[in-house]
Short mmCIF file of N, CA and C in Angstrom, two decimals:
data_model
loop_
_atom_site.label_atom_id
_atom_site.label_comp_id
_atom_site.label_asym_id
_atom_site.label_seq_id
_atom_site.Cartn_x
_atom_site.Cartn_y
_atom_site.Cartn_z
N UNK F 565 -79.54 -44.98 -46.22
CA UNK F 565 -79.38 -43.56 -45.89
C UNK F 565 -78.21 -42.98 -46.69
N UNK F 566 -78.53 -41.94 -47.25
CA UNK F 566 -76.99 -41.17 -47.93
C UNK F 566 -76.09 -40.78 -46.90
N UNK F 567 -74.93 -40.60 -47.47
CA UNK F 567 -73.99 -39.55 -46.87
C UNK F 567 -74.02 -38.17 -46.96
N UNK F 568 -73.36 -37.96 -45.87
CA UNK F 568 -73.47 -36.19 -45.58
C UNK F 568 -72.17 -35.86 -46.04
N UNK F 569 -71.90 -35.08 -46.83
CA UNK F 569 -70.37 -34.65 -46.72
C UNK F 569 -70.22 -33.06 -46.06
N UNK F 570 -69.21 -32.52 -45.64
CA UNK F 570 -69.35 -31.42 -44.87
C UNK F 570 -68.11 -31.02 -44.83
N UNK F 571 -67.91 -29.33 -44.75
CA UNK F 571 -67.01 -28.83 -44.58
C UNK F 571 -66.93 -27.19 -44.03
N UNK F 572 -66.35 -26.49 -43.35
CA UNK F 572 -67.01 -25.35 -42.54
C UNK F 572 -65.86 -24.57 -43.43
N UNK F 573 -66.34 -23.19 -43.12
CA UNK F 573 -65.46 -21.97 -44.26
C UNK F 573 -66.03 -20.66 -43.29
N UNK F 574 -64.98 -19.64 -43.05
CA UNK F 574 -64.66 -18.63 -42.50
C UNK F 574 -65.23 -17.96 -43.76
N UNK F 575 -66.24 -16.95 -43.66
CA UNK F 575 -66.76 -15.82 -44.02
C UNK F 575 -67.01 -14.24 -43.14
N UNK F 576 -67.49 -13.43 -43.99
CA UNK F 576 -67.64 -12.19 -43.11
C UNK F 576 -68.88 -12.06 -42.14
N UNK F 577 -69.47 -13.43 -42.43
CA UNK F 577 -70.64 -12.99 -42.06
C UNK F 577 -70.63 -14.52 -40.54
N UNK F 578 -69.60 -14.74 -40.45
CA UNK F 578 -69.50 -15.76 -39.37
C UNK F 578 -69.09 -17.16 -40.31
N UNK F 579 -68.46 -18.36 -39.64
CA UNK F 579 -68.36 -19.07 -39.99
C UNK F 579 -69.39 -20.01 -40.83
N UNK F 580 -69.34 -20.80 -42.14
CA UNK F 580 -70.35 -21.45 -42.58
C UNK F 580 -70.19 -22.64 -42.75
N UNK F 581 -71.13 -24.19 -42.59
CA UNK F 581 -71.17 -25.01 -42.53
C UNK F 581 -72.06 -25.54 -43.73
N UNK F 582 -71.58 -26.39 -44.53
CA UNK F 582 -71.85 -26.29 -45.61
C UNK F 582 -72.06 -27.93 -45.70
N UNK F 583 -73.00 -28.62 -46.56
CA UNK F 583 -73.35 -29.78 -46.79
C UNK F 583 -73.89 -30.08 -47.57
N UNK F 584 -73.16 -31.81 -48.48
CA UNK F 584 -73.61 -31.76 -49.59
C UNK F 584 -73.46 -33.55 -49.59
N UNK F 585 -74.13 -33.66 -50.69
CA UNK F 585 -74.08 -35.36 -51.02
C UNK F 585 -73.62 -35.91 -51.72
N UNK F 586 -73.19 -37.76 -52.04
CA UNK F 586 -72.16 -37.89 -52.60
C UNK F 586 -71.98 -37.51 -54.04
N UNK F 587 -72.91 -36.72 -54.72
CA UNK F 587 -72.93 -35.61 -56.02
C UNK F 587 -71.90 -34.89 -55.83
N UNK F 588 -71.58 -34.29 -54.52
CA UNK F 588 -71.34 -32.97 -54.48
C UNK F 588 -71.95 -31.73 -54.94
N UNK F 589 -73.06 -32.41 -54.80
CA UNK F 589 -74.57 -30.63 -54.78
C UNK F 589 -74.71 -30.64 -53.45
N UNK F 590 -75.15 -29.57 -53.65
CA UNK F 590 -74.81 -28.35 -52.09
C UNK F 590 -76.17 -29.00 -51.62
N UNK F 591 -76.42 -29.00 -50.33
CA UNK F 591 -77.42 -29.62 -49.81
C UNK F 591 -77.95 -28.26 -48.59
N UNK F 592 -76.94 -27.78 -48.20
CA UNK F 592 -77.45 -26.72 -47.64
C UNK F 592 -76.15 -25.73 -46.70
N UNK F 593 -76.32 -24.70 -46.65
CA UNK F 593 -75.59 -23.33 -45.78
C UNK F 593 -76.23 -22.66 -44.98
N UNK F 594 -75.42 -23.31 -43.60
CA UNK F 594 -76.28 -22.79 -42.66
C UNK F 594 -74.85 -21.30 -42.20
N UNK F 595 -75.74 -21.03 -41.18
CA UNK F 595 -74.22 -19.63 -40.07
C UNK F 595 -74.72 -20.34 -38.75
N UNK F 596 -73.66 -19.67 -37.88
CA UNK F 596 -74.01 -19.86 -36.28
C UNK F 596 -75.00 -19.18 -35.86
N UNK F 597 -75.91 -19.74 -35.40
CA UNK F 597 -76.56 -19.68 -34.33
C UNK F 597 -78.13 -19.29 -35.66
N UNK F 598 -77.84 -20.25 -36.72
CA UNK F 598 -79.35 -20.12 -37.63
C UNK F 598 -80.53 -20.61 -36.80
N UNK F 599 -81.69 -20.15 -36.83
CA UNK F 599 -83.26 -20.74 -36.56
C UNK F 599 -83.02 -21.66 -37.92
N UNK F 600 -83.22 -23.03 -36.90
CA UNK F 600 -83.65 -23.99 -37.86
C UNK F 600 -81.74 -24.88 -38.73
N UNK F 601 -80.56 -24.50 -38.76
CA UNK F 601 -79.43 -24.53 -39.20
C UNK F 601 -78.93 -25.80 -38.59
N UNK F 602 -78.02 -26.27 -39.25
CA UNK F 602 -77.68 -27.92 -39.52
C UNK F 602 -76.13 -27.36 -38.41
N UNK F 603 -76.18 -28.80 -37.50
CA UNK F 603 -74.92 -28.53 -36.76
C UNK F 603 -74.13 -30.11 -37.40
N UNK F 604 -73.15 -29.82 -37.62
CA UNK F 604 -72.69 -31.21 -37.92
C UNK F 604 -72.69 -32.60 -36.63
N UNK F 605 -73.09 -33.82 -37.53
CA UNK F 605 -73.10 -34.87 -36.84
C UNK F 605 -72.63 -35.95 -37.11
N UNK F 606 -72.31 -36.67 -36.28
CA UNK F 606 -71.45 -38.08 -35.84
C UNK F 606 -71.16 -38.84 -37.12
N UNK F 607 -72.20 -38.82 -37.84
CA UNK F 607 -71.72 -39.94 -38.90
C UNK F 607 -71.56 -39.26 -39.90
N UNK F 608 -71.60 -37.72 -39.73
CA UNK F 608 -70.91 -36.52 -41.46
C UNK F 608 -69.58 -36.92 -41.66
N UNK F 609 -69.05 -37.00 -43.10
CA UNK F 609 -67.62 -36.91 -43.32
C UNK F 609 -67.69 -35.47 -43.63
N UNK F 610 -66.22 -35.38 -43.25
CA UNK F 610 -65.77 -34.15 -43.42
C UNK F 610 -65.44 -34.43 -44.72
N UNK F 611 -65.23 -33.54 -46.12
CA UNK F 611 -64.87 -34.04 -46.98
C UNK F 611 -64.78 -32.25 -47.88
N UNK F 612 -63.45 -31.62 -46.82
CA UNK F 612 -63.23 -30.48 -48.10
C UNK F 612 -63.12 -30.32 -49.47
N UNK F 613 -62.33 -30.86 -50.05
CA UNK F 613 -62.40 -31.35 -51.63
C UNK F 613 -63.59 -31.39 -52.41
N UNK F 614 -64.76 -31.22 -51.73
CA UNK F 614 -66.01 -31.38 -52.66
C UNK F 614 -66.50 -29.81 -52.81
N UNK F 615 -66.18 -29.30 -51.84
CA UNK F 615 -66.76 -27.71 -51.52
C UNK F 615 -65.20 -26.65 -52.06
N UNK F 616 -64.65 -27.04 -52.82
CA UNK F 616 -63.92 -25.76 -53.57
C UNK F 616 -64.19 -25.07 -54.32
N UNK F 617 -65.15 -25.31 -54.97
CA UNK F 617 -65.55 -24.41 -55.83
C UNK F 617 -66.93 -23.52 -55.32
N UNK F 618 -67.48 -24.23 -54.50
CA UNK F 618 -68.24 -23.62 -53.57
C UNK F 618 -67.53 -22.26 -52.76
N UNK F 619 -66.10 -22.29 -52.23
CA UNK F 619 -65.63 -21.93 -51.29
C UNK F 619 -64.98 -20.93 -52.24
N UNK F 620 -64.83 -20.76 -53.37
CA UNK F 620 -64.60 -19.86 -54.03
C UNK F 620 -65.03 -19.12 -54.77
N UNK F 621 -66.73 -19.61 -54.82
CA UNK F 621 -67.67 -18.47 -55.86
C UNK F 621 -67.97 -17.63 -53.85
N UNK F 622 -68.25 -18.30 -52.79
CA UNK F 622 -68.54 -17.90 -52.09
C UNK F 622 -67.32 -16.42 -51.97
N UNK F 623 -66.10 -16.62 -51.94
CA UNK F 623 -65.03 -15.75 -52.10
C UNK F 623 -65.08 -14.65 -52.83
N UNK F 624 -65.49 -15.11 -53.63
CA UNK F 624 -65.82 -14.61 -54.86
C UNK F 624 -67.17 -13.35 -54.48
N UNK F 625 -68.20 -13.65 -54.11
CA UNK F 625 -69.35 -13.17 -53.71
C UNK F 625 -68.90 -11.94 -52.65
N UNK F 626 -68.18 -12.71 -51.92
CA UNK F 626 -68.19 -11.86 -50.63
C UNK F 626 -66.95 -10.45 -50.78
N UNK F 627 -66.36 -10.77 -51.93
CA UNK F 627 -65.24 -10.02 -52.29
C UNK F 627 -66.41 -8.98 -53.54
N UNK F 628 -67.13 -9.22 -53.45
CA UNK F 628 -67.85 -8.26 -54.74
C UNK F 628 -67.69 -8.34 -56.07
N UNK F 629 -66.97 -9.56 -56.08
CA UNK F 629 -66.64 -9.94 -57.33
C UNK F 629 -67.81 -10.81 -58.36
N UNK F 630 -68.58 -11.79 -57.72
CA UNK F 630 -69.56 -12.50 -58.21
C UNK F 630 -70.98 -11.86 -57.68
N UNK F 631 -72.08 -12.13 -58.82
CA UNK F 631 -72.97 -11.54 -58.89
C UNK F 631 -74.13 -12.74 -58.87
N UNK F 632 -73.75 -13.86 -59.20
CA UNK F 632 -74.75 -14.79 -59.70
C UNK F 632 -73.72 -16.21 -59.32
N UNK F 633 -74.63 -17.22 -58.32
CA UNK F 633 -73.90 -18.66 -57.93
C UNK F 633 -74.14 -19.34 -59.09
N UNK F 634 -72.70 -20.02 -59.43
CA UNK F 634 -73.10 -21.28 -60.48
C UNK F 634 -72.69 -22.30 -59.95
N UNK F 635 -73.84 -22.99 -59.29
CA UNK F 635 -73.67 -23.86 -58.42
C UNK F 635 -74.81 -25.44 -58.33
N UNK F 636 -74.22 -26.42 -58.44
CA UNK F 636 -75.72 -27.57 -58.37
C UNK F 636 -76.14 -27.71 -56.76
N UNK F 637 -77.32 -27.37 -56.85
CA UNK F 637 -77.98 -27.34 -55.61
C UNK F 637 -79.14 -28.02 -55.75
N UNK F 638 -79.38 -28.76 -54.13
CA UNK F 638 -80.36 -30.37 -54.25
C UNK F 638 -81.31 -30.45 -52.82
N UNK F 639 -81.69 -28.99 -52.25
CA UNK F 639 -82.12 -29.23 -51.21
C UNK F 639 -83.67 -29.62 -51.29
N UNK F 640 -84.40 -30.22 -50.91
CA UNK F 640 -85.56 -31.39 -50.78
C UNK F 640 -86.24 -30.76 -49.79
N UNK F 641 -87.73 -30.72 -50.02
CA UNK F 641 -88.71 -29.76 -49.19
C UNK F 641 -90.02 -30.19 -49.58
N UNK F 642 -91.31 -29.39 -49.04
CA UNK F 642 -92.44 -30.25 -49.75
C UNK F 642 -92.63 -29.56 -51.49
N UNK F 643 -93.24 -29.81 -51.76
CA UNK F 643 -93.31 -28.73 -53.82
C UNK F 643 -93.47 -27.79 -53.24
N UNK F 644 -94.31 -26.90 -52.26
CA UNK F 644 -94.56 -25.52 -52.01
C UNK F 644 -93.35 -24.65 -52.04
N UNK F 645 -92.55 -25.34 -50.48
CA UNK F 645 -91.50 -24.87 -50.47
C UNK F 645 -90.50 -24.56 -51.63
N UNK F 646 -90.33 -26.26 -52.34
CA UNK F 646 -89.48 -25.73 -53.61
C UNK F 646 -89.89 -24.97 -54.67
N UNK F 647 -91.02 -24.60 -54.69
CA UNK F 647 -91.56 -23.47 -56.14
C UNK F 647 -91.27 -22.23 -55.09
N UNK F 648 -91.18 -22.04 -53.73
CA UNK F 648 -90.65 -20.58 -53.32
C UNK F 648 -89.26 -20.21 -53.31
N UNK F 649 -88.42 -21.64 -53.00
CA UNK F 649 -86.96 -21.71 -53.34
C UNK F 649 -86.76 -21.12 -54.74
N UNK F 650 -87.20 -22.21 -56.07
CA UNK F 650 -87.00 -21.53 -57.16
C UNK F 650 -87.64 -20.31 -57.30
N UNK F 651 -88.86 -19.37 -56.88
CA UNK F 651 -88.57 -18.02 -57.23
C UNK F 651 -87.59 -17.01 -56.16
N UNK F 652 -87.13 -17.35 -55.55
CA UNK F 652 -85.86 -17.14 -54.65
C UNK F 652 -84.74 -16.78 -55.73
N UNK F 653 -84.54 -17.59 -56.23
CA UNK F 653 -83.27 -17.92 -57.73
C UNK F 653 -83.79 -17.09 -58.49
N UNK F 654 -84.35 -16.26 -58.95
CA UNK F 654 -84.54 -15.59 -59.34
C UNK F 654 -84.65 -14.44 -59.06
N UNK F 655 -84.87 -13.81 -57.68
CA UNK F 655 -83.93 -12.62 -57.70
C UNK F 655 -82.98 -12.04 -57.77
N UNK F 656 -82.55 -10.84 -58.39
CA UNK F 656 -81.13 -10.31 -59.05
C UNK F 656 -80.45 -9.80 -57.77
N UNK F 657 -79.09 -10.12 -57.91
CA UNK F 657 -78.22 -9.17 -56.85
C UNK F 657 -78.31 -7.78 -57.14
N UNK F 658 -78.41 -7.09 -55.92
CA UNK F 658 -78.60 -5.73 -55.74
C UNK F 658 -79.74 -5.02 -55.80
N UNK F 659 -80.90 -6.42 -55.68
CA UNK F 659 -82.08 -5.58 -55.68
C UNK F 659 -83.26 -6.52 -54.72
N UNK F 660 -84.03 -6.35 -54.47
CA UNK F 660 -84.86 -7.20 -53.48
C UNK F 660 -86.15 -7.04 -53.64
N UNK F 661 -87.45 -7.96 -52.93
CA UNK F 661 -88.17 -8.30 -53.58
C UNK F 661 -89.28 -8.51 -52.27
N UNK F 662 -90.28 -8.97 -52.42
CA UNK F 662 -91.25 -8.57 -51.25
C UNK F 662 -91.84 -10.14 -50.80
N UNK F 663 -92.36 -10.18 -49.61
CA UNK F 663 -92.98 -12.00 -49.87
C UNK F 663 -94.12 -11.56 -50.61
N UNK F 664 -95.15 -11.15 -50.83
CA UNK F 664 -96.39 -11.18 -51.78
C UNK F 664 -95.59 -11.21 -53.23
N UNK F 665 -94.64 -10.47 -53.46
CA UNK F 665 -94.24 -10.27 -54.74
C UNK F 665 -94.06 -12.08 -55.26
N UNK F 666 -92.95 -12.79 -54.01
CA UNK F 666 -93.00 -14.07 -54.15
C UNK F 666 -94.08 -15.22 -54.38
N UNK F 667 -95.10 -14.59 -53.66
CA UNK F 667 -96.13 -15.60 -53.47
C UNK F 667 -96.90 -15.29 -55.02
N UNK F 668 -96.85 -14.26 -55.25
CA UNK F 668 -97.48 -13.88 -56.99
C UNK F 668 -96.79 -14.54 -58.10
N UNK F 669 -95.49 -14.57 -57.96
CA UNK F 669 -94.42 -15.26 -58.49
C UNK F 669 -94.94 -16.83 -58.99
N UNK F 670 -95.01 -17.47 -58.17
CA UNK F 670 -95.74 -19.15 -57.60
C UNK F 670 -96.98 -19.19 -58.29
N UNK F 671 -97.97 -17.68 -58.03
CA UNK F 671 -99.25 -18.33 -58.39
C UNK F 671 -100.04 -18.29 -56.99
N UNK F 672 -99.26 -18.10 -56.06
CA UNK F 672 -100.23 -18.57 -54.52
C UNK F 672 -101.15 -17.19 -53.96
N UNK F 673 -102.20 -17.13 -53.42
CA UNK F 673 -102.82 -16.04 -53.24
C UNK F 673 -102.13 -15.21 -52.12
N UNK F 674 -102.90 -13.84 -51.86
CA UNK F 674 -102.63 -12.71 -50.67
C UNK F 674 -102.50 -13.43 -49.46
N UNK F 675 -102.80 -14.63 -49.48
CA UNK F 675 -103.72 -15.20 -48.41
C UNK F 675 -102.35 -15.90 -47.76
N UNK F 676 -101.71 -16.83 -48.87
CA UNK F 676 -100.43 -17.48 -48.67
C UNK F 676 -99.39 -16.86 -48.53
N UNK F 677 -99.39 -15.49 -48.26
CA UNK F 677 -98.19 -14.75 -48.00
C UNK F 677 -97.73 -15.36 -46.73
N UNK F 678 -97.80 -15.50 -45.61
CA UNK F 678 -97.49 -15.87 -44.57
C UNK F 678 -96.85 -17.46 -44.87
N UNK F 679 -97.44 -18.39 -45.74
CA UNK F 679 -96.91 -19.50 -45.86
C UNK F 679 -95.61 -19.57 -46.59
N UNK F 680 -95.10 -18.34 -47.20
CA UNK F 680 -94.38 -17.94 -48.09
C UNK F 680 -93.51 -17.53 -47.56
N UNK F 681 -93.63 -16.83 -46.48
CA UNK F 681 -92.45 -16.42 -45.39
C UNK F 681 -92.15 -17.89 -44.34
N UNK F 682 -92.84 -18.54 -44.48
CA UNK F 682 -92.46 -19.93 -43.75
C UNK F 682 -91.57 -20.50 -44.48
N UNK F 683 -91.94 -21.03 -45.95
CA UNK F 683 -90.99 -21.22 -46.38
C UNK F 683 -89.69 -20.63 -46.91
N UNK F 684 -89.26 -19.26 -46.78
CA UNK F 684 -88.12 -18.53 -47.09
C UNK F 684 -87.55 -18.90 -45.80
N UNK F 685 -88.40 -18.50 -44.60
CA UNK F 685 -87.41 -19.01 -43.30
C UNK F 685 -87.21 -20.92 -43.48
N UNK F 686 -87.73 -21.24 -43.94
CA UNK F 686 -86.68 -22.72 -44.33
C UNK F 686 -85.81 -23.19 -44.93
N UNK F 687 -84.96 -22.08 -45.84
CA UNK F 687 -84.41 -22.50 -46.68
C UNK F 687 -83.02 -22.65 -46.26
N UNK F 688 -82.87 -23.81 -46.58
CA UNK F 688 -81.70 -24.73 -46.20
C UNK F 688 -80.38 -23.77 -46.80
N UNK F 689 -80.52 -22.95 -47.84
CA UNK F 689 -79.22 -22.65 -48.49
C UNK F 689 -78.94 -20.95 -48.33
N UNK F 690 -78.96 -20.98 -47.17
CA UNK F 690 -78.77 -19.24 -46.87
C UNK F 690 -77.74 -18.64 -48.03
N UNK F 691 -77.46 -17.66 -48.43
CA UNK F 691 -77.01 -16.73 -49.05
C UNK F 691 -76.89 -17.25 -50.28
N UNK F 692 -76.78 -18.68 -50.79
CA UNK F 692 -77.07 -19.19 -52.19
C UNK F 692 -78.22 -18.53 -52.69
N UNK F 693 -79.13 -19.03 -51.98
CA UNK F 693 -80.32 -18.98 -52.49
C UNK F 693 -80.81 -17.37 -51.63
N UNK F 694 -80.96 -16.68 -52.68
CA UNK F 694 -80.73 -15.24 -51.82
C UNK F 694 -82.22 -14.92 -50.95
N UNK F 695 -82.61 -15.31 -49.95
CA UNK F 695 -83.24 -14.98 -48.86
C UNK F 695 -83.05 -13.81 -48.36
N UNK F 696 -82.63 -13.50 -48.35
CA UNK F 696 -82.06 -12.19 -47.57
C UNK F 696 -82.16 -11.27 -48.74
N UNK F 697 -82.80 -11.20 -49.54
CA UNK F 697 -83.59 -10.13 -50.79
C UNK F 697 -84.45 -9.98 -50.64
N UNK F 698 -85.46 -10.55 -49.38
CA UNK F 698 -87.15 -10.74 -49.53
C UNK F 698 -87.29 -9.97 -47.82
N UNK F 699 -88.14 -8.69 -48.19
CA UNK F 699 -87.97 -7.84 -47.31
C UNK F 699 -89.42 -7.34 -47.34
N UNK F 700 -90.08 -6.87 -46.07
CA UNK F 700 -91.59 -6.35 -46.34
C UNK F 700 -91.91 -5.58 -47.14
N UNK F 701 -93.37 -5.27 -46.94
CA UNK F 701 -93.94 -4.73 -48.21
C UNK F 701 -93.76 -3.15 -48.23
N UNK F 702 -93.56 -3.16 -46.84
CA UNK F 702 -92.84 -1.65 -46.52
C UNK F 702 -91.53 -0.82 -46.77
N UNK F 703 -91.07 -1.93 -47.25
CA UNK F 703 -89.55 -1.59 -47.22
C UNK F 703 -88.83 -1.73 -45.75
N UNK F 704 -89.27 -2.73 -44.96
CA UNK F 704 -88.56 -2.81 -43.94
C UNK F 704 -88.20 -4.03 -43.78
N UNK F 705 -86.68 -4.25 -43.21
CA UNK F 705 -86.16 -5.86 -43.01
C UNK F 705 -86.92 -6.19 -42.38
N UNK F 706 -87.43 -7.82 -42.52
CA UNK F 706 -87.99 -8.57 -41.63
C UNK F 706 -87.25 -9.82 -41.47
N UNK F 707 -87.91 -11.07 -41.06
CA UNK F 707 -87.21 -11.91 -39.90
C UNK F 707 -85.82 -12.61 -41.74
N UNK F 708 -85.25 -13.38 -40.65
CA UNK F 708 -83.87 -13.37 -41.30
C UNK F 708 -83.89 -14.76 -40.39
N UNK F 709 -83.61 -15.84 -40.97
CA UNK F 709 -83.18 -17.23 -40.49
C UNK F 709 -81.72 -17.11 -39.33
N UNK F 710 -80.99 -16.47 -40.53
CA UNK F 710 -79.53 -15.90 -39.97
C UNK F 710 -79.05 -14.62 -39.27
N UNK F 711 -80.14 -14.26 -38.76
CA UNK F 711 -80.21 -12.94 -37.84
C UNK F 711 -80.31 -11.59 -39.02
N UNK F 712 -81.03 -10.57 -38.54
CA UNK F 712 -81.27 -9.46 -38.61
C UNK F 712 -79.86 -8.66 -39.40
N UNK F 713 -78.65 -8.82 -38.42
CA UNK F 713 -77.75 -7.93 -38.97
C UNK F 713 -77.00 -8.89 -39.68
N UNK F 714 -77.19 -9.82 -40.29
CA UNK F 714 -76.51 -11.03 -41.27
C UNK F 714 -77.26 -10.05 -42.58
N UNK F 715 -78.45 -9.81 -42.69
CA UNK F 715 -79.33 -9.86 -43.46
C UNK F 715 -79.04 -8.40 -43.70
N UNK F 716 -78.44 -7.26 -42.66
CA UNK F 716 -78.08 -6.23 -43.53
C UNK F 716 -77.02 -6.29 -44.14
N UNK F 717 -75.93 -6.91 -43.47
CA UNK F 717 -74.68 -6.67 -43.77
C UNK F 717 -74.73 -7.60 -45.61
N UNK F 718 -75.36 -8.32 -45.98
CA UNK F 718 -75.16 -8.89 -46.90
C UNK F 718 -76.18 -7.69 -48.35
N UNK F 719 -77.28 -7.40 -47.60
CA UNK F 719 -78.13 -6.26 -48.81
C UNK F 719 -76.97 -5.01 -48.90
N UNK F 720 -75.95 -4.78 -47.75
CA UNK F 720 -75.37 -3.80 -47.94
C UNK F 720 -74.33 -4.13 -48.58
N UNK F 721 -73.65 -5.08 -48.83
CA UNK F 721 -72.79 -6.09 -50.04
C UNK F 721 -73.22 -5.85 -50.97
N UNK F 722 -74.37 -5.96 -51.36
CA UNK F 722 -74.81 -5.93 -52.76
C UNK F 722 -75.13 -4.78 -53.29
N UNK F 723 -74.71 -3.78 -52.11
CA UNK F 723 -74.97 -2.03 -53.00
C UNK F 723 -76.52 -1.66 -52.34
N UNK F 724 -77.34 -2.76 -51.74
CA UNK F 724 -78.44 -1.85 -50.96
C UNK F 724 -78.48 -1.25 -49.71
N UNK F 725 -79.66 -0.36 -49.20
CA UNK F 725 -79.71 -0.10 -48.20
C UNK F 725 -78.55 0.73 -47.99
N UNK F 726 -78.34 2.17 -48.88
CA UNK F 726 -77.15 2.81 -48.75
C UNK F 726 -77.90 3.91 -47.82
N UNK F 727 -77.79 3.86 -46.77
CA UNK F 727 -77.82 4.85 -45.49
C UNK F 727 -79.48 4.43 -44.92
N UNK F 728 -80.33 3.49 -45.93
CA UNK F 728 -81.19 3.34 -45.19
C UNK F 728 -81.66 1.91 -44.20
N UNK F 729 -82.43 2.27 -43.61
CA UNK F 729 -83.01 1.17 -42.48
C UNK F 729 -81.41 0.66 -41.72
N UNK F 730 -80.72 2.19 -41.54
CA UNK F 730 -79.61 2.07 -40.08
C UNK F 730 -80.22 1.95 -38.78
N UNK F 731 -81.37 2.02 -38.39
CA UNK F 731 -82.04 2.33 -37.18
C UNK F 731 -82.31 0.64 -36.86
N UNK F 732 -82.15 -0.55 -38.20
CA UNK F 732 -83.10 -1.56 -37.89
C UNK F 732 -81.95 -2.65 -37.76
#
């Protein structure tokens, strides 16, 4: 079995728990109280020293300063999932993107849209991997791993959603 290494970091958006392996690639970022989010356990080392530079593009991000993570990331899923992760990585900050748009992205039909939102709600690496860019076809937020108002407060970081969808 590998090791877990782990280390938690105060953000605006609630505390984050962060985990990675003995690489030191990010394995995943969860917040409190995620659907589906990693609570640390018994046999994790704590091991700050691996997550500084993590803890400072994150700084970095949340200060409006960074636009783009340069970061090695290693989270493990079935291929579906990871071809929706990687077109995830590919959306630009400050702009957002639809699940069909995603599922077109992949290659997967109208049909797999719904499987497409399964896998965005799995993704192990909240705000790395920008989830919280993939919004209905309406233009309206939808579900958010990390809650609803995680998911505005971060599109409104990035310059979106300037006065709109306040009601949601």
């Amino acid at each position: 079995m590998t090791n877990v290494h782990y280390t938690q970091l105060d953000s605006p958006v609630g505390q984050l728990l962060l985990t990675a392996d003995e690489s030191g690639s990010l394995t995943s970022l969860s917040v409190p109280g995620q659907k589906g989010g990693r609570t640390v356990q018994p046999d994790w080392r704590p091991a700050p020293e691996l997550f500084r530079d993590v803890g400072e593009q994150l700084a970095a991000y949340f200060a409006g300063e960074l636009k783009e993570f340069q970061l090695e990331l290693k989270a493990s899923g079935t291929k579906f999932r990871e071809q929706v992760w990687d077109a995830l990585d590919s959306v630009p900050y400050g702009s957002t993107t639809t699940y069909g748009e995603i599922a077109a992205r992949i290659g997967a039909s109208r049909v797999a849209v719904r499987a497409v939102g399964g896998a965005i709600g799995a993704n192990p690496l909240l705000i790395v991997r920008p989830c919280h860019r993939v919004i209905g076809a309406d233009g309206s937020l939808t579900g958010y791993a990390g809650g609803l108002e995680r998911k505005l407060q971060l599109l409104r970081l990035e310059g979106q959603l300037e006065g709109q969808l306040e009601g949601q």
